[in-house]
XYZ file of C-alpha atoms in Angstrom:
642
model
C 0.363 28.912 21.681
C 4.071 28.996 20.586
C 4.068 26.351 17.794
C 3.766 27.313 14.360
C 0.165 26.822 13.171
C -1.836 27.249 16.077
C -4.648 30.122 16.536
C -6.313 31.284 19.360
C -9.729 29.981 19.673
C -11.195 32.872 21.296
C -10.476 34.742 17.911
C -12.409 32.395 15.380
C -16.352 33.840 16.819
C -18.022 30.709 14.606
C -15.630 27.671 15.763
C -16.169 29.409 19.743
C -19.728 29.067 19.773
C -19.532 25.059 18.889
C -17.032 24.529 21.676
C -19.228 26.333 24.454
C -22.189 23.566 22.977
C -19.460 20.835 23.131
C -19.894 19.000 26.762
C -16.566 19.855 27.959
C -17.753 23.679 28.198
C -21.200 23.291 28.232
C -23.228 26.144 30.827
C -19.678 28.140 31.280
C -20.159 31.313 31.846
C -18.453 33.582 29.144
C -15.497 34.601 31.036
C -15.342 31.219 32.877
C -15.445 29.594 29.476
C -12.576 32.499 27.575
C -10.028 31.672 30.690
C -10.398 27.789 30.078
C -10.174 28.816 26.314
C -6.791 30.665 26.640
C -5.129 27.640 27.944
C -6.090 25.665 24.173
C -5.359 25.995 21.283
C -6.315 25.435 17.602
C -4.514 24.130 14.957
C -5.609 22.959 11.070
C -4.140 20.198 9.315
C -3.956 19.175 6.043
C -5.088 16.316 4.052
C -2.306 13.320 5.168
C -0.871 15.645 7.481
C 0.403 13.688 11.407
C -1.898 14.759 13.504
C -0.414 12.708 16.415
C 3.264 10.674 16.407
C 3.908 7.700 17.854
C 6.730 9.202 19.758
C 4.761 12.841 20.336
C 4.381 12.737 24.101
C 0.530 12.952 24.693
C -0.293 17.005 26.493
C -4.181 16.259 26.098
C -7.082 15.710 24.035
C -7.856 17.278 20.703
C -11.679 17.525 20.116
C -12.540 17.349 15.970
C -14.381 20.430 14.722
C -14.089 20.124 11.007
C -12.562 17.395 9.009
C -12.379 13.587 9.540
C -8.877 11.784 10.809
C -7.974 7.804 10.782
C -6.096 6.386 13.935
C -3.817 3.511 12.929
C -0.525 1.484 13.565
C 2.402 0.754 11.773
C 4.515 2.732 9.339
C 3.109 4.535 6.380
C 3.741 2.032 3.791
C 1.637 -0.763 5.862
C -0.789 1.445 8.118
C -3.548 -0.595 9.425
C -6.275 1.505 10.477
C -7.763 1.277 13.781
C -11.141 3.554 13.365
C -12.184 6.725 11.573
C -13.037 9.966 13.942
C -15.178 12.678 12.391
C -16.019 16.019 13.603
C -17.360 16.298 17.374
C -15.324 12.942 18.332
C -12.173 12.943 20.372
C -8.383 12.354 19.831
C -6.090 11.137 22.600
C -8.374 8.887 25.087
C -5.543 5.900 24.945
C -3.413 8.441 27.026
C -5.823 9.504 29.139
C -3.998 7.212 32.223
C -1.251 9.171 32.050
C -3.782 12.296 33.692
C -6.503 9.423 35.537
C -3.759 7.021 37.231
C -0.328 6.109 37.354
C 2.431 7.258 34.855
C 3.148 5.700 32.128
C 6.909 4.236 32.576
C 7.488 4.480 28.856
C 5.906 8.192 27.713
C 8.272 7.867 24.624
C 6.272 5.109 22.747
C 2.352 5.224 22.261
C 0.847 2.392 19.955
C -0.964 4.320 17.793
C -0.906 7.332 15.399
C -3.484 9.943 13.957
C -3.504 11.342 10.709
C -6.098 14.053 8.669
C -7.603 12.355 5.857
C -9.133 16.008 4.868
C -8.211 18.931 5.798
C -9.046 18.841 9.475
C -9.459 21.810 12.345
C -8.848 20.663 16.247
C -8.905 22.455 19.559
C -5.975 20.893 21.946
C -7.589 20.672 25.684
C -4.489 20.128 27.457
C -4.783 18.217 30.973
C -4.452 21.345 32.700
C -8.214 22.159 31.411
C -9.558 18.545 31.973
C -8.452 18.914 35.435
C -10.394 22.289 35.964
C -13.529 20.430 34.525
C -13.484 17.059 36.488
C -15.118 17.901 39.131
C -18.425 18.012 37.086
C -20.274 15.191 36.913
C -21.900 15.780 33.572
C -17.756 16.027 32.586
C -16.679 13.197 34.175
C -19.929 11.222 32.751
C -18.884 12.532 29.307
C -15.620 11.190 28.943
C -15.987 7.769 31.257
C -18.913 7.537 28.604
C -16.510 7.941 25.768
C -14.109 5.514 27.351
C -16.118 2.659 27.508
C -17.639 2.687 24.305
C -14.163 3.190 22.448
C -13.012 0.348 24.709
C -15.803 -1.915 23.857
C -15.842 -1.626 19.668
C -11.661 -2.315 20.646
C -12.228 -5.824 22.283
C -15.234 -6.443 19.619
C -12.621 -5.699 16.419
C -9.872 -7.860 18.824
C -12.224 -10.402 19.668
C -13.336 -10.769 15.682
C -9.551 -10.848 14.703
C -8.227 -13.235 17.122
C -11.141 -15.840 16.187
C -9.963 -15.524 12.970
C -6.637 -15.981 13.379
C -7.116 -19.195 15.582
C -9.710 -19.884 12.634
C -7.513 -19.888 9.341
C -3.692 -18.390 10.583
C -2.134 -15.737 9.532
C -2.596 -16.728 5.900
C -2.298 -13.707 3.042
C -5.081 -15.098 0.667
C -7.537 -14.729 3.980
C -7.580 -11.094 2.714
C -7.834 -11.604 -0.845
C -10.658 -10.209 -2.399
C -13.028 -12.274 -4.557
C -12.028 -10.759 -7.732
C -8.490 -12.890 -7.331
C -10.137 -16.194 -6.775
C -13.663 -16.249 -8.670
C -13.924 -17.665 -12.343
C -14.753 -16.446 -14.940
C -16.677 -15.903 -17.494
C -20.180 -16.825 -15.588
C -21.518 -19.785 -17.453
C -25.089 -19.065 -17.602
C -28.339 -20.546 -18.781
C -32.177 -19.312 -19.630
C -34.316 -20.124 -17.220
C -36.871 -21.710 -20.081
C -33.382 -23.947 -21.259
C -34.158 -27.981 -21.226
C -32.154 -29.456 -18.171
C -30.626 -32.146 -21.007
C -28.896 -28.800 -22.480
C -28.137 -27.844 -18.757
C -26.085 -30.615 -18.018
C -24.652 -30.715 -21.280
C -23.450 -27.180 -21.223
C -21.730 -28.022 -17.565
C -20.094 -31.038 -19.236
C -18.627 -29.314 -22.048
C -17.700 -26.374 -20.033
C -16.295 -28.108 -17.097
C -17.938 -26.689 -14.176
C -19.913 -27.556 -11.757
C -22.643 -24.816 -11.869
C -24.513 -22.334 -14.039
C -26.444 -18.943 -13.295
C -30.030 -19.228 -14.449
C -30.921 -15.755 -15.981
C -34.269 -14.143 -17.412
C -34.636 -12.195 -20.119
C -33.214 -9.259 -18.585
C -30.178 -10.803 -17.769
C -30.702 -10.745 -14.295
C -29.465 -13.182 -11.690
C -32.894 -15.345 -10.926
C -31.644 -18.518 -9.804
C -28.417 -21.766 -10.164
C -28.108 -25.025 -10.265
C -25.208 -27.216 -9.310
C -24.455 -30.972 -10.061
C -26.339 -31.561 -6.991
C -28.917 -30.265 -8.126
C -29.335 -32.299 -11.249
C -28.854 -35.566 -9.340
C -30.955 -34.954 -6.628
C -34.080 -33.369 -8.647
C -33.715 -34.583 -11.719
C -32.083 -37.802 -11.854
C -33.343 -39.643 -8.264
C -36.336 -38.121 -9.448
C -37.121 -39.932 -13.061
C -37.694 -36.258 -14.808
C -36.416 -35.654 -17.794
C -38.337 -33.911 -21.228
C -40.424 -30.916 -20.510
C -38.219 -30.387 -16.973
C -37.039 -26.551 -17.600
C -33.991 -24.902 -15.733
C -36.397 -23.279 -13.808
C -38.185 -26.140 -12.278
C -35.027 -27.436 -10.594
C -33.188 -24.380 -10.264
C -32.281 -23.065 -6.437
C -33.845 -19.393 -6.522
C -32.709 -16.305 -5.145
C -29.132 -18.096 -4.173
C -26.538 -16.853 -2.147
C -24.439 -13.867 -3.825
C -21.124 -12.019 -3.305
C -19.740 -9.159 -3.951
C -16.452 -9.128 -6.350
C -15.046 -6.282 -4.030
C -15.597 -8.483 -0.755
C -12.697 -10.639 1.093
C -12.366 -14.217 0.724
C -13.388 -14.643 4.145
C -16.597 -12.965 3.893
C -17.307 -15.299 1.155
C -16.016 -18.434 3.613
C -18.407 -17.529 6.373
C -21.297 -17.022 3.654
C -20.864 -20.671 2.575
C -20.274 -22.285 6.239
C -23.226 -20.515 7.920
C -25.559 -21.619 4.554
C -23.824 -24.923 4.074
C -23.628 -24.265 0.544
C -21.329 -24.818 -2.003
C -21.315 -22.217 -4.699
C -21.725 -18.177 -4.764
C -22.440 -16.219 -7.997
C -20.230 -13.365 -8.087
C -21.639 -10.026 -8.976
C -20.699 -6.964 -9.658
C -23.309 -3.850 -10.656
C -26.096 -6.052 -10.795
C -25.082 -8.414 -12.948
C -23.122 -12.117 -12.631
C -19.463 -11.166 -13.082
C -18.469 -14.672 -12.008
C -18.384 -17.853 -9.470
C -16.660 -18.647 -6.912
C -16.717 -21.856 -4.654
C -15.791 -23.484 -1.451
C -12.915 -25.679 -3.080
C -11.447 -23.008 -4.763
C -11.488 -20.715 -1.422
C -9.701 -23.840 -0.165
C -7.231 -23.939 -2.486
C -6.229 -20.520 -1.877
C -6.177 -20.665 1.511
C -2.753 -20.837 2.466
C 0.218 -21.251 0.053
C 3.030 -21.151 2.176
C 2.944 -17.595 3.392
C 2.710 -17.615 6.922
C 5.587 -20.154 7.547
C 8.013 -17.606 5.159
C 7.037 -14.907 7.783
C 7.419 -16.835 10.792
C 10.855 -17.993 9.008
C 12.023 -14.101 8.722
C 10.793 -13.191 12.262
C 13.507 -15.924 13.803
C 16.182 -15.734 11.069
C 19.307 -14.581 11.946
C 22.646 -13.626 9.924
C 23.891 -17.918 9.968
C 20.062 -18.800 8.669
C 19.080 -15.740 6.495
C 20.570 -17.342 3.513
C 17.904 -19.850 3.600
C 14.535 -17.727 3.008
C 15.005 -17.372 -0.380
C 13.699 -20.778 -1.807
C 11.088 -20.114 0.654
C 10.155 -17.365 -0.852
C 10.481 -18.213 -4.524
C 8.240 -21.454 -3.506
C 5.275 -18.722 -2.525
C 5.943 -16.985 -6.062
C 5.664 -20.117 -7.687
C 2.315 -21.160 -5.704
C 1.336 -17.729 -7.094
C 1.994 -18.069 -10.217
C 0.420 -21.801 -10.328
C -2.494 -20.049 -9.363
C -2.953 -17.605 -12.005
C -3.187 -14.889 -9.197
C -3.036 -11.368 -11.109
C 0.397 -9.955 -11.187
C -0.676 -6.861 -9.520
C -1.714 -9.033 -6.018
C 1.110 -11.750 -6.620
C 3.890 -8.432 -6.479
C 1.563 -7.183 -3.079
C 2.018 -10.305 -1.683
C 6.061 -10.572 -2.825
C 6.512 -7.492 -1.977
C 4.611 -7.454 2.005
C 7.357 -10.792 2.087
C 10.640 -8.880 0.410
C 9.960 -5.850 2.871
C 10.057 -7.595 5.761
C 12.888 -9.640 4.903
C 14.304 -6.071 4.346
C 13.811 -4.709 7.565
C 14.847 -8.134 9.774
C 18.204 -7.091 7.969
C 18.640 -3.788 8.998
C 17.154 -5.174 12.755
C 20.235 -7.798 12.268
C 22.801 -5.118 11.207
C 21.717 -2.679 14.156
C 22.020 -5.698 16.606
C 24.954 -6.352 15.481
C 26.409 -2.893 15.759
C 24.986 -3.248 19.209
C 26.940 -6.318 19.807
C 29.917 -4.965 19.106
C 29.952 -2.193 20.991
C 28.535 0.768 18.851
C 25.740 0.796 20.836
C 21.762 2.107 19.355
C 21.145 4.278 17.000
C 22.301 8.170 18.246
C 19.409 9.984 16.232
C 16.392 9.640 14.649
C 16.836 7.424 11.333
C 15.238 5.970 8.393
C 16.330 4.012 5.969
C 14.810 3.037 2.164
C 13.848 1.146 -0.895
C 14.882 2.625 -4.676
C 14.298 1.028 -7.823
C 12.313 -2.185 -8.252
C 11.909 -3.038 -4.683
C 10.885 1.250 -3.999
C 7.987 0.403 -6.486
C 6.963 -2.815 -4.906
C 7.760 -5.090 -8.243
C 10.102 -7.031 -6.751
C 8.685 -10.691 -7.666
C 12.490 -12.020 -7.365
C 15.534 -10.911 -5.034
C 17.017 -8.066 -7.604
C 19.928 -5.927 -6.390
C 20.862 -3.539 -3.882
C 19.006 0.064 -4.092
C 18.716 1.884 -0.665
C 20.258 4.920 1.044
C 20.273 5.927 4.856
C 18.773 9.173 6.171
C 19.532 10.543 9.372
C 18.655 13.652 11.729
C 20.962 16.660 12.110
C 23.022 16.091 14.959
C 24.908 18.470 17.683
C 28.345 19.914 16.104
C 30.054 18.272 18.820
C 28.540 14.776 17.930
C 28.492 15.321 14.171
C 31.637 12.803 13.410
C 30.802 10.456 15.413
C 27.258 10.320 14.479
C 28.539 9.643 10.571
C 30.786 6.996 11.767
C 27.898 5.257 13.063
C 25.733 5.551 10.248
C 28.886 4.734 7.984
C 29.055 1.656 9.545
C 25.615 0.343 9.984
C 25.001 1.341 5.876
C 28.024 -1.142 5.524
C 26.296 -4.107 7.978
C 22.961 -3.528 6.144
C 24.710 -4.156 2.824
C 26.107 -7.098 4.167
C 22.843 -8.941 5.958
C 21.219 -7.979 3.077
C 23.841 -9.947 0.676
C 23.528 -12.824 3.357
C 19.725 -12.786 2.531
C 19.999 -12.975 -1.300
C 20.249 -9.190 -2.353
C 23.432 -8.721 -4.934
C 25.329 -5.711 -4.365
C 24.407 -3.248 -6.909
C 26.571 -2.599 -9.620
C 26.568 1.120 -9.517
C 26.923 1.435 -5.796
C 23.641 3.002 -5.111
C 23.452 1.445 -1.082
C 23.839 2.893 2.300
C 27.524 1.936 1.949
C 28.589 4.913 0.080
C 28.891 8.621 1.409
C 26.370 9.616 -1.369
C 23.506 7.548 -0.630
C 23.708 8.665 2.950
C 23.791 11.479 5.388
C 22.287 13.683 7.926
C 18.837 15.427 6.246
C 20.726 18.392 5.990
C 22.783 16.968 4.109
C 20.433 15.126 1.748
C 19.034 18.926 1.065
C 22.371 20.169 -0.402
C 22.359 17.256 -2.220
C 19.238 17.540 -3.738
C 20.057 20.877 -4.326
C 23.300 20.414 -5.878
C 21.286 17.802 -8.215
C 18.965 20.240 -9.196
C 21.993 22.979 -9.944
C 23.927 20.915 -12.407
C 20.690 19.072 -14.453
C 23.420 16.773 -15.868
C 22.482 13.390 -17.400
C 23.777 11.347 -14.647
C 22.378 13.836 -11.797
C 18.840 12.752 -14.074
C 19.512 9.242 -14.065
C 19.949 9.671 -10.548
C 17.137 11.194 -9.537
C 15.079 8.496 -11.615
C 15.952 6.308 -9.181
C 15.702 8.100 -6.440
C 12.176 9.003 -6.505
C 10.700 5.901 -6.683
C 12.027 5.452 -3.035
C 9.721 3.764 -0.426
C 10.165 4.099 3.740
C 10.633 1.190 5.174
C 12.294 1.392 8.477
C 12.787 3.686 11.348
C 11.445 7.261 12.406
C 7.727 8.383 10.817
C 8.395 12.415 11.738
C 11.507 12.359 10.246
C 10.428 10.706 7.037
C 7.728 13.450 7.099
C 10.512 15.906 7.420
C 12.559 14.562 4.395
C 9.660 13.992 1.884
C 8.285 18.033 3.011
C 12.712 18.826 1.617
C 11.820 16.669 -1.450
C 9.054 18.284 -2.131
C 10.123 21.814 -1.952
C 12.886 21.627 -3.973
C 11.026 20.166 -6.697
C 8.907 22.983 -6.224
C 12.152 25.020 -6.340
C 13.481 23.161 -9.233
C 11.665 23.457 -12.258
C 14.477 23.363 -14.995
C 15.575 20.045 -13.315
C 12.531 18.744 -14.517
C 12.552 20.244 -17.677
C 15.723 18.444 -18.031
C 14.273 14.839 -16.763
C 11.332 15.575 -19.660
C 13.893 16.654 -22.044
C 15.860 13.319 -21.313
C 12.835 11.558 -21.626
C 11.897 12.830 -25.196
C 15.153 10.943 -26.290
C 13.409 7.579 -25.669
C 10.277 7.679 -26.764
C 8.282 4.604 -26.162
C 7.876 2.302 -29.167
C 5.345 1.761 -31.432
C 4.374 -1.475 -32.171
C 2.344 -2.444 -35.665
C 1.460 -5.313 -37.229
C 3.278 -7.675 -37.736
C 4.170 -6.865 -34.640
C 8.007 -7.308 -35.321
C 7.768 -3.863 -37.526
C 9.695 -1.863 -34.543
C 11.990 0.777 -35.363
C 11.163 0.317 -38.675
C 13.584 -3.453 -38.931
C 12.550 -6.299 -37.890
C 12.995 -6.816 -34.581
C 12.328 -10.072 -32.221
C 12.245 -8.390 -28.995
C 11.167 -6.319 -26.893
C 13.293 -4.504 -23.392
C 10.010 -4.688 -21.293
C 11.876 -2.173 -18.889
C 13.509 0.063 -21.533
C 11.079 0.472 -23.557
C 7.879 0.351 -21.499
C 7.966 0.265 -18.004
C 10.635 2.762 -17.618
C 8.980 5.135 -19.621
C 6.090 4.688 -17.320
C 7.815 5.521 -13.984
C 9.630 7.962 -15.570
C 6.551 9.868 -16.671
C 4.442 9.206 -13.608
C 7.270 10.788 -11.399
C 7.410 13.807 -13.650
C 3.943 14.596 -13.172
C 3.581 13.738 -10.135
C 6.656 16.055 -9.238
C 5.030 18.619 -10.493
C 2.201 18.604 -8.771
C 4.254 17.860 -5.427
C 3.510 14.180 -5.032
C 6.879 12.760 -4.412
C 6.503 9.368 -2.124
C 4.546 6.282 -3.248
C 4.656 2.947 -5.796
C 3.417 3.721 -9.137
C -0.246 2.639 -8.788
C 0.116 4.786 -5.507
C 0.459 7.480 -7.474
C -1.437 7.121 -10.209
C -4.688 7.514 -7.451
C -3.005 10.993 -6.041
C -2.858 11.858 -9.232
C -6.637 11.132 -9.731
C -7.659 12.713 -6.476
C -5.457 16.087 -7.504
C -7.177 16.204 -11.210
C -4.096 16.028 -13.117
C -5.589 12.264 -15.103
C -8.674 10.940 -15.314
C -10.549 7.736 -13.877
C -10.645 6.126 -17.367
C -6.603 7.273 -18.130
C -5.312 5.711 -15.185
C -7.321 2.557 -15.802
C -5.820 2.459 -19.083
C -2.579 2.808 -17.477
C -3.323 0.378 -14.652
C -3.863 -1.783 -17.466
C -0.727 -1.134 -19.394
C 0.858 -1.517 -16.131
C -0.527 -5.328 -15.551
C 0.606 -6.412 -18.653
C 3.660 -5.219 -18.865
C 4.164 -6.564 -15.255
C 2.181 -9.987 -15.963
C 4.665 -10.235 -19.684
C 7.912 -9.839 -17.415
C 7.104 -11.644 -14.857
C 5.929 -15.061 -16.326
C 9.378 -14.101 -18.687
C 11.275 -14.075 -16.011
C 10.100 -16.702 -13.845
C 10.058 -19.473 -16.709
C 13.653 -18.300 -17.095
C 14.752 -19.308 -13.458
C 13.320 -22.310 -14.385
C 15.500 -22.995 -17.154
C 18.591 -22.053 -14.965
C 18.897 -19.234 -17.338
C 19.864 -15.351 -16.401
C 17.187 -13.259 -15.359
C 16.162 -10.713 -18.285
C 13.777 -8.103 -19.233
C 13.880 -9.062 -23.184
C 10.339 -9.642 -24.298
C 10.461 -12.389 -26.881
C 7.715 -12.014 -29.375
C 7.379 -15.489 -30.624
C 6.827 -16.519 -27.198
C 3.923 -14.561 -26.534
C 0.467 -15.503 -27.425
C -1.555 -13.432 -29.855
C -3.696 -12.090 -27.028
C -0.835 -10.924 -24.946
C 0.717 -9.626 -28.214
C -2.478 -7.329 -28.504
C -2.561 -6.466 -24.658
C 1.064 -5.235 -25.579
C 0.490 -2.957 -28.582
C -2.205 -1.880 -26.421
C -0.294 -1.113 -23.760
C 2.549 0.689 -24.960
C -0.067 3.161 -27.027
C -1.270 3.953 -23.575
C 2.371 4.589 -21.892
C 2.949 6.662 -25.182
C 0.374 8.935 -24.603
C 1.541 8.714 -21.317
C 4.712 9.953 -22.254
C 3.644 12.667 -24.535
C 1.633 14.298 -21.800
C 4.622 14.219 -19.180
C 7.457 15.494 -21.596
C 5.125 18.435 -22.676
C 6.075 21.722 -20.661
């Protein structure tokens, strides 16, 4: 085969003697089976590599030999995954009627893409070979087999999904987990405890039910305020009657990593109530039917529907929407780290109606679609998905290489639709940014060949700004247009980082001049004066994106949010499990500090800000700070260290 990466499989002796047991080849003779052989082709891919695009045009089927690979839709940032194929399954069956029937009138767009989540080895059977081999039975059997059973789990996962949907909507707590929604702590009681100091210890704590435990801790039973009026008080008992003569034994449980529907379906097929929460083996936790209820939906699917028919007159108006969601969120005491997911699932598509809107109306008035391949995204705030409230403009415009011929007018194009997203997006609430970092301006777009001068030209001249700029440029997220070419860009990123290791000697030098601060007690002793504030982004989370990015350039990681990749930096070794939970932590309250900061600000009517004010924290947050910013410290010192 001609393209880069592919081997012959007649050369690899191992790999050819599990295709002639595969049943495509099965009882070939030798030279029957090295002719059909010739014709294919195999090719390894790495961990997260595309094994299939949406837009690759479909040749044939690639059988698995080593490796796993996920089939999913949608763009990277929001991939919902569709199954997971291991080694001896098959690639390509949804494109099988372009060899069984009629052609497909629209080869340019398949639904779904594959990607290697290890490193993954596949033969490509083109059609050419299938056709050879229909005319077996025990071939045709095969793959009609195959067919069928792929297209039954389909219409099971569809069936399961549109019954929910009819069920409950298109509601974002449906996939909450039960972590988000359970309370806690547990209160429990021994199982030996009087049912007089039962009920008293649910009226002074407020709830409604308590965990019976034995002496081992362990989960053996609960009772609920039905259970004290139906068994204790219509019956007449009362001293001697133990927890354990009225308690409901081996209950109902959840897990605290399930969804909050699994836990809705638990209590609607048991008509029950109440479901301890556990988590190892032991009670982490309840959870109940009116507080699933109250989560249910806050707002979230009518803001979506809202965005889907907005247009540049009506745009304007999703913002309160919006904010009314955060608020609900907040209200709810959701954890920061979910209530941004949630904000940030809303701000993104907002995002891309508005560059749909600016390419319609370049359409509209007569520039017509899109010449090239294009994407276009996300720096700063909304990049790292902590946008909780519309913030500023930060975006730039990527584009592929076009013919010499069509080079000018290809940049006029792309001039002007960086101009009309600027604009929708002002129309939707996004201020322009102050330092002109949008699609507007020549240096925050350009054709990819372009972007790699620029990179390079960064890296040349390590200056301060060129820093700064880079700062913000790598916490950039994808969020519209063309998946191969936004492979092709991160692979330029990622080389010249590679390339360029005194520009990030220079970002870690930069970064030694603001060292995080530390914070004693009192915890006003900062800088050694007496200070009443904090910067929140200054002086902590800055210095955590800043060091997470140099690390992770380093090691060649150069596209995700933060907590994105903090995990690739798990899975590559370079911090530990119990580092990046202490960073994950950090992280929260930082996050949780600012945001409830913020937020109680809009209230007021007062300008949005990232000053911390100490004598408005509590003394536990005050701790969760100190604690935090010794763990971005360390951070630091680990990241500026060459």
């Amino acid at each position: 085969m001609a393209r880069f990466g592919w081997m012959n499989p007649l050369e690899d002796k191992e790999q050819l003697a599990r295709i002639h047991e595969h049943p495509l080849f099965a009882g070939l003779p030798t030279g029957e089976l090295g002719g059909l052989l010739a014709q294919c082709g195999l090719k390894r891919y790495q961990k997260g590599e595309r094994v299939l695009y949406a837009k690759t045009p479909r040749q044939g089927l690639l059988l698995i030999l080593q490796g796993m690979a996920e089939v999913f839709v949608g763009q990277s940032s929001q991939r919902e995954v569709l199954e997971v194929l291991e080694k001896g399954d098959m690639i390509g069956f949804s494109s099988l009627a372009d060899f069984l029937a009629e052609k497909n009138r629209q080869r340019e767009r398949y639904p779904v893409e594959v990607r290697a989540i290890e490193e993954t080895l596949c033969l490509h059977i083109p059609y050419t070979v299938i056709e050879l081999r229909w005319h077996e039975p025990a071939v045709r059997d095969f793959i009609l087999k195959q067919v069928t059973v792929r297209l039954r789990d389909i219409y099971a996962s569809l069936a399961e999904q549109v019954t929910l949907a009819k069920q409950w909507g298109e509601s974002e707590p449906f996939i909450r987990r039960i972590h988000d929604v359970m309370k806690m702590p547990m209160i429990s009681v021994d199982m030996e405890d009087d049912v007089r100091d039962v009920a008293a210890a649910m009226v002074g704590q407020a709830t409604s039910s308590v965990v019976v435990l034995n002496d081992n801790d362990q989960l053996i039973g609960i009772i609920t305020e039905k259970d004290l009026v139906e068994r204790v008080v219509a019956k007449g008992l009362g001293a001697g009657t133990v927890a354990r003569d009225i308690m409901t034994p081996h209950p109902y449980i959840i897990s605290r990593d399930a969804f909050y529907y699994e836990a809705m379906s638990v209590m609607l097929m048991n008509g029950i109530k109440h479901l301890p929460v556990m988590d190892g083996g032991r009670v982490a936790g309840m959870v109940s039917l009116s507080d699933l209820l109250q989560q249910k939906n806050r707002g979230v699917t009518g803001v979506i529907q809202k965005i889907e028919e907005a247009t540049s007159a009506t745009v304007d108006r999703l913002k309160p929407a919006m904010y009314e969601v955060l608020s609900y969120l907040i209200q709810d005491e959701i954890p920061v780290v979910h209530t941004l997911d949630v904000m940030t699932k809303l701000y993104d598509r907002l995002a891309r109606h508005c560059v749909e809107l600016a390419l319609n109306h370049l359409a509209e008035n007569g520039s017509g679609g899109p010449p090239v391949a294009f994407g276009w995204y996300m720096m700063g705030s909304g990049g790292r998905g902590e946008q909780f409230m519309l913030t500023d403009q930060d975006h730039f415009l990527v584009y592929a290489d076009p013919p010499d011929e069509a080079k000018r007018s290809v940049d006029q194009y792309f001039a002007e639709l960086g101009k009309e997203i600027v604009r929708q997006l002002e129309l939707a609430g996004y201020k322009r940014c102050d330092g002109l970092m949008m699609a507007s301006e020549d240096r925050w777009r350009g054709a990819i060949s372009t972007w790699q001068e620029r990179l390079r030209g960064w890296s040349l001249r390590a200056t301060n700004d060129h820093v700064l700029l880079a700062n913000n440029f790598l916490s950039f997220r994808h969020l519209y247009g063309d998946e191969e070419l936004h492979d092709q860009f991160t692979a330029i990123v990622r080389e010249q980082l590679v390339k360029s290791r005194i520009f990030l000697y220079r970002m870690a030098e930069l970064e030694k001049e603001h060292p995080v601060p530390q914070l004693d007690h009192p915890i006003r002793a900062l800088f050694r004066m007496k200070r009443e504030t904090i910067d929140g982004k200054k002086h902590a989370l800055f210095p955590l994106h800043h060091s997470i990015q140099l690390l992770a350039a380093r090691h060649g990681i150069v596209d995700g949010t933060p907590l994105e990749l903090l995990e690739k930096l798990i899975e590559t070794n370079v911090l530990s499990r119990e580092t990046a939970d202490d960073l994950r932590f950090a992280y929260e309250v930082v996050l949780r500090i600012r945001l409830q900061s913020a937020w109680h600000a809009h209230q007021r009517g007062e300008p949005s800000s990232s000053e911390i004010h100490f004598s408005r924290l509590r003394t536990k947050d005050k701790e969760e700070l100190i604690l935090a910013l010794r763990a971005i410290r360390s951070l630091q010192n680990q990241a500026i260290s060459f």
